């Protein structure tokens, strides 16, 4: 048995905005830029935000100037690989995708997706009043989309947890959440 202890609740330096425009490929590997929102946060929050940002195209050149493609959410295999590499670096020991620590971290990441959706929905409402409507990014539209995703994800998680509580859910909670709409292929734009 492994003595791994990281559960995603450790507070670490976090980027908070790890989206496609803030990750650069360089000759030295991937580099993050744009740290204006960075700070100390739970590991699971930053990982959840990264996974969610995989579904948002901010380079979309038509109104509302972003596009949600929820089918781009990382698969369970991709999530497990990401988390095992993350934990291996963080803990300084080899962690395998099937290790219990990865499952614990992923369960926390999945719950923190709600926090990310809620935070960016609120941020977008505030930002909408700070930006002129000059035909650019529609912050209120984005806020509505993130709010809808928050509600959809929350409902899916509650259904999965209720199913697991009745003994009808599988032991793979991520799979349950996918079944109930967690990894939906709906487009909100």
CSV table of C-alpha atoms in Angstrom, one decimal:
chain,number,residue,atom,x,y,z
A,1,UNK,CA,0.0,0.0,0.0
A,2,UNK,CA,1.0,3.5,-0.7
A,3,UNK,CA,1.2,6.3,2.0
A,4,UNK,CA,0.1,9.0,-0.5
A,5,UNK,CA,-1.7,11.8,1.3
A,6,UNK,CA,-2.5,14.5,-1.3
A,7,UNK,CA,-6.3,14.8,-1.6
A,8,UNK,CA,-6.6,18.0,-3.7
A,9,UNK,CA,-7.3,20.1,-0.6
A,10,UNK,CA,-3.7,21.2,-0.1
A,11,UNK,CA,-3.4,25.0,-0.7
A,12,UNK,CA,-0.8,25.7,-3.3
A,13,UNK,CA,0.1,28.5,-5.8
A,14,UNK,CA,-2.5,28.3,-8.5
A,15,UNK,CA,-2.8,29.9,-11.9
A,16,UNK,CA,-6.7,30.2,-11.8
A,17,UNK,CA,-6.9,31.0,-15.6
A,18,UNK,CA,-5.2,28.1,-17.3
A,19,UNK,CA,-6.9,28.4,-20.7
A,20,UNK,CA,-5.6,28.0,-24.2
A,21,UNK,CA,-4.3,31.6,-24.6
A,22,UNK,CA,-2.3,31.3,-21.4
A,23,UNK,CA,-0.4,28.2,-22.2
A,24,UNK,CA,2.5,28.6,-24.7
A,25,UNK,CA,4.6,25.9,-26.3
A,26,UNK,CA,8.3,26.9,-26.2
A,27,UNK,CA,11.5,25.1,-27.1
A,28,UNK,CA,11.8,24.5,-23.4
A,29,UNK,CA,8.3,23.0,-23.0
A,30,UNK,CA,5.0,24.4,-22.0
A,31,UNK,CA,5.0,27.8,-20.2
A,32,UNK,CA,2.1,29.5,-18.5
A,33,UNK,CA,1.6,33.2,-18.9
A,34,UNK,CA,-0.9,35.8,-17.5
A,35,UNK,CA,-0.8,35.4,-13.8
A,36,UNK,CA,-3.2,38.3,-13.0
A,37,UNK,CA,-5.6,36.0,-11.2
A,38,UNK,CA,-3.1,33.7,-9.6
A,39,UNK,CA,-2.8,33.1,-5.9
A,40,UNK,CA,-3.0,30.4,-3.2
A,41,UNK,CA,-5.8,27.9,-3.8
A,42,UNK,CA,-6.8,24.3,-3.3
A,43,UNK,CA,-5.1,22.0,-5.8
A,44,UNK,CA,-8.4,20.5,-7.0
A,45,UNK,CA,-9.8,24.0,-7.9
A,46,UNK,CA,-6.9,24.7,-10.3
A,47,UNK,CA,-7.1,21.3,-11.9
A,48,UNK,CA,-10.9,21.5,-12.3
A,49,UNK,CA,-10.5,24.9,-13.9
A,50,UNK,CA,-7.9,23.5,-16.3
A,51,UNK,CA,-10.2,20.6,-17.3
A,52,UNK,CA,-13.1,22.9,-17.8
A,53,UNK,CA,-11.1,25.4,-19.9
A,54,UNK,CA,-10.3,22.5,-22.3
A,55,UNK,CA,-14.0,22.9,-23.4
A,56,UNK,CA,-13.9,26.6,-24.1
A,57,UNK,CA,-12.6,28.1,-27.4
A,58,UNK,CA,-11.9,31.8,-26.7
A,59,UNK,CA,-10.6,32.3,-30.3
A,60,UNK,CA,-14.0,31.8,-31.8
A,61,UNK,CA,-14.5,34.8,-34.2
A,62,UNK,CA,-18.3,34.9,-34.2
A,63,UNK,CA,-20.8,36.2,-31.6
A,64,UNK,CA,-20.6,35.6,-28.6
A,65,UNK,CA,-16.9,35.3,-29.3
A,66,UNK,CA,-16.4,32.0,-27.5
A,67,UNK,CA,-17.6,28.5,-28.1
A,68,UNK,CA,-18.3,25.7,-25.6
A,69,UNK,CA,-17.4,22.2,-26.8
A,70,UNK,CA,-18.1,20.0,-23.8
A,71,UNK,CA,-17.0,16.9,-25.7
A,72,UNK,CA,-13.5,18.2,-25.3
A,73,UNK,CA,-13.6,17.7,-21.6
A,74,UNK,CA,-10.7,15.3,-20.8
A,75,UNK,CA,-11.7,11.6,-20.7
A,76,UNK,CA,-11.3,9.7,-17.5
A,77,UNK,CA,-8.1,8.2,-18.8
A,78,UNK,CA,-6.7,11.7,-19.7
A,79,UNK,CA,-7.8,13.0,-16.3
A,80,UNK,CA,-6.1,10.0,-14.5
A,81,UNK,CA,-2.9,10.5,-16.5
A,82,UNK,CA,-2.9,14.3,-15.7
A,83,UNK,CA,-3.5,13.7,-12.0
A,84,UNK,CA,-0.9,10.9,-11.7
A,85,UNK,CA,1.8,13.1,-13.3
A,86,UNK,CA,0.7,16.0,-11.1
A,87,UNK,CA,0.8,13.9,-7.9
A,88,UNK,CA,4.1,12.3,-8.9
A,89,UNK,CA,5.7,15.8,-9.2
A,90,UNK,CA,4.0,17.2,-6.2
A,91,UNK,CA,4.7,14.2,-3.8
A,92,UNK,CA,8.1,13.3,-5.3
A,93,UNK,CA,7.2,9.7,-5.7
A,94,UNK,CA,5.9,7.6,-8.7
A,95,UNK,CA,2.1,7.6,-8.8
A,96,UNK,CA,0.2,5.4,-11.2
A,97,UNK,CA,-3.2,6.3,-12.8
A,98,UNK,CA,-4.9,3.4,-10.9
A,99,UNK,CA,-3.6,4.5,-7.4
A,100,UNK,CA,-6.1,5.4,-4.8
A,101,UNK,CA,-4.6,8.9,-4.5
A,102,UNK,CA,-5.6,9.7,-8.1
A,103,UNK,CA,-9.1,8.6,-7.4
A,104,UNK,CA,-9.4,10.8,-4.3
A,105,UNK,CA,-7.9,13.8,-6.2
A,106,UNK,CA,-10.3,13.3,-9.1
A,107,UNK,CA,-13.3,13.1,-6.8
A,108,UNK,CA,-12.3,16.4,-5.3
A,109,UNK,CA,-11.6,17.9,-8.8
A,110,UNK,CA,-15.0,16.9,-10.0
A,111,UNK,CA,-16.6,18.7,-7.0
A,112,UNK,CA,-14.5,21.8,-7.6
A,113,UNK,CA,-15.8,22.1,-11.1
A,114,UNK,CA,-18.9,23.6,-9.4
A,115,UNK,CA,-16.8,26.2,-7.7
A,116,UNK,CA,-15.1,27.1,-11.0
A,117,UNK,CA,-18.4,27.4,-12.9
A,118,UNK,CA,-19.8,29.6,-10.1
A,119,UNK,CA,-16.7,31.8,-9.8
A,120,UNK,CA,-16.5,32.5,-13.6
A,121,UNK,CA,-20.2,33.1,-13.8
A,122,UNK,CA,-20.0,35.8,-11.1
A,123,UNK,CA,-16.8,37.2,-12.6
A,124,UNK,CA,-18.5,37.5,-15.9
A,125,UNK,CA,-21.4,39.5,-14.5
A,126,UNK,CA,-19.0,41.9,-12.8
A,127,UNK,CA,-16.8,42.1,-15.9
A,128,UNK,CA,-19.8,42.9,-18.1
A,129,UNK,CA,-20.4,46.1,-16.3
A,130,UNK,CA,-16.7,47.1,-16.7
A,131,UNK,CA,-16.6,46.5,-20.5
A,132,UNK,CA,-18.3,48.5,-23.2
A,133,UNK,CA,-20.5,46.6,-25.6
A,134,UNK,CA,-18.4,47.2,-28.6
A,135,UNK,CA,-19.3,44.0,-30.5
A,136,UNK,CA,-16.7,41.9,-28.6
A,137,UNK,CA,-16.9,39.1,-26.0
A,138,UNK,CA,-20.3,38.9,-24.5
A,139,UNK,CA,-19.7,38.5,-20.7
A,140,UNK,CA,-23.3,38.2,-19.8
A,141,UNK,CA,-23.8,35.5,-22.3
A,142,UNK,CA,-20.8,33.7,-20.9
A,143,UNK,CA,-22.1,34.2,-17.3
A,144,UNK,CA,-25.4,32.6,-18.3
A,145,UNK,CA,-23.6,29.7,-20.0
A,146,UNK,CA,-21.4,29.1,-16.9
A,147,UNK,CA,-24.4,29.4,-14.6
A,148,UNK,CA,-26.2,26.8,-16.7
A,149,UNK,CA,-23.2,24.5,-16.6
A,150,UNK,CA,-23.0,24.9,-12.8
A,151,UNK,CA,-26.7,23.9,-12.5
A,152,UNK,CA,-26.3,21.0,-14.9
A,153,UNK,CA,-23.1,19.7,-13.2
A,154,UNK,CA,-24.6,20.1,-9.7
A,155,UNK,CA,-27.7,18.1,-10.8
A,156,UNK,CA,-25.6,15.4,-12.4
A,157,UNK,CA,-23.4,15.1,-9.3
A,158,UNK,CA,-26.4,14.9,-6.9
A,159,UNK,CA,-28.1,12.3,-9.1
A,160,UNK,CA,-24.9,10.3,-9.2
A,161,UNK,CA,-24.4,10.5,-5.4
A,162,UNK,CA,-28.1,9.6,-4.8
A,163,UNK,CA,-27.7,6.6,-7.2
A,164,UNK,CA,-24.5,5.5,-5.4
A,165,UNK,CA,-26.4,5.9,-2.0
A,166,UNK,CA,-29.1,3.6,-3.2
A,167,UNK,CA,-26.6,1.0,-4.3
A,168,UNK,CA,-27.6,1.5,-7.9
A,169,UNK,CA,-24.6,3.6,-8.9
A,170,UNK,CA,-21.3,2.1,-10.1
A,171,UNK,CA,-18.1,2.4,-8.1
A,172,UNK,CA,-16.9,4.7,-10.9
A,173,UNK,CA,-18.4,8.0,-9.9
A,174,UNK,CA,-16.9,9.8,-12.9
A,175,UNK,CA,-18.6,7.3,-15.2
A,176,UNK,CA,-21.9,8.0,-13.3
A,177,UNK,CA,-21.5,11.7,-13.8
A,178,UNK,CA,-20.8,11.2,-17.5
A,179,UNK,CA,-24.0,9.1,-17.7
A,180,UNK,CA,-26.0,11.9,-16.0
A,181,UNK,CA,-24.7,14.7,-18.1
A,182,UNK,CA,-21.3,15.5,-16.5
A,183,UNK,CA,-19.5,15.2,-19.8
A,184,UNK,CA,-22.3,16.2,-22.0
A,185,UNK,CA,-21.8,17.0,-25.7
A,186,UNK,CA,-24.3,19.9,-25.7
A,187,UNK,CA,-23.2,23.2,-27.1
A,188,UNK,CA,-24.4,26.3,-25.4
A,189,UNK,CA,-23.6,28.7,-28.3
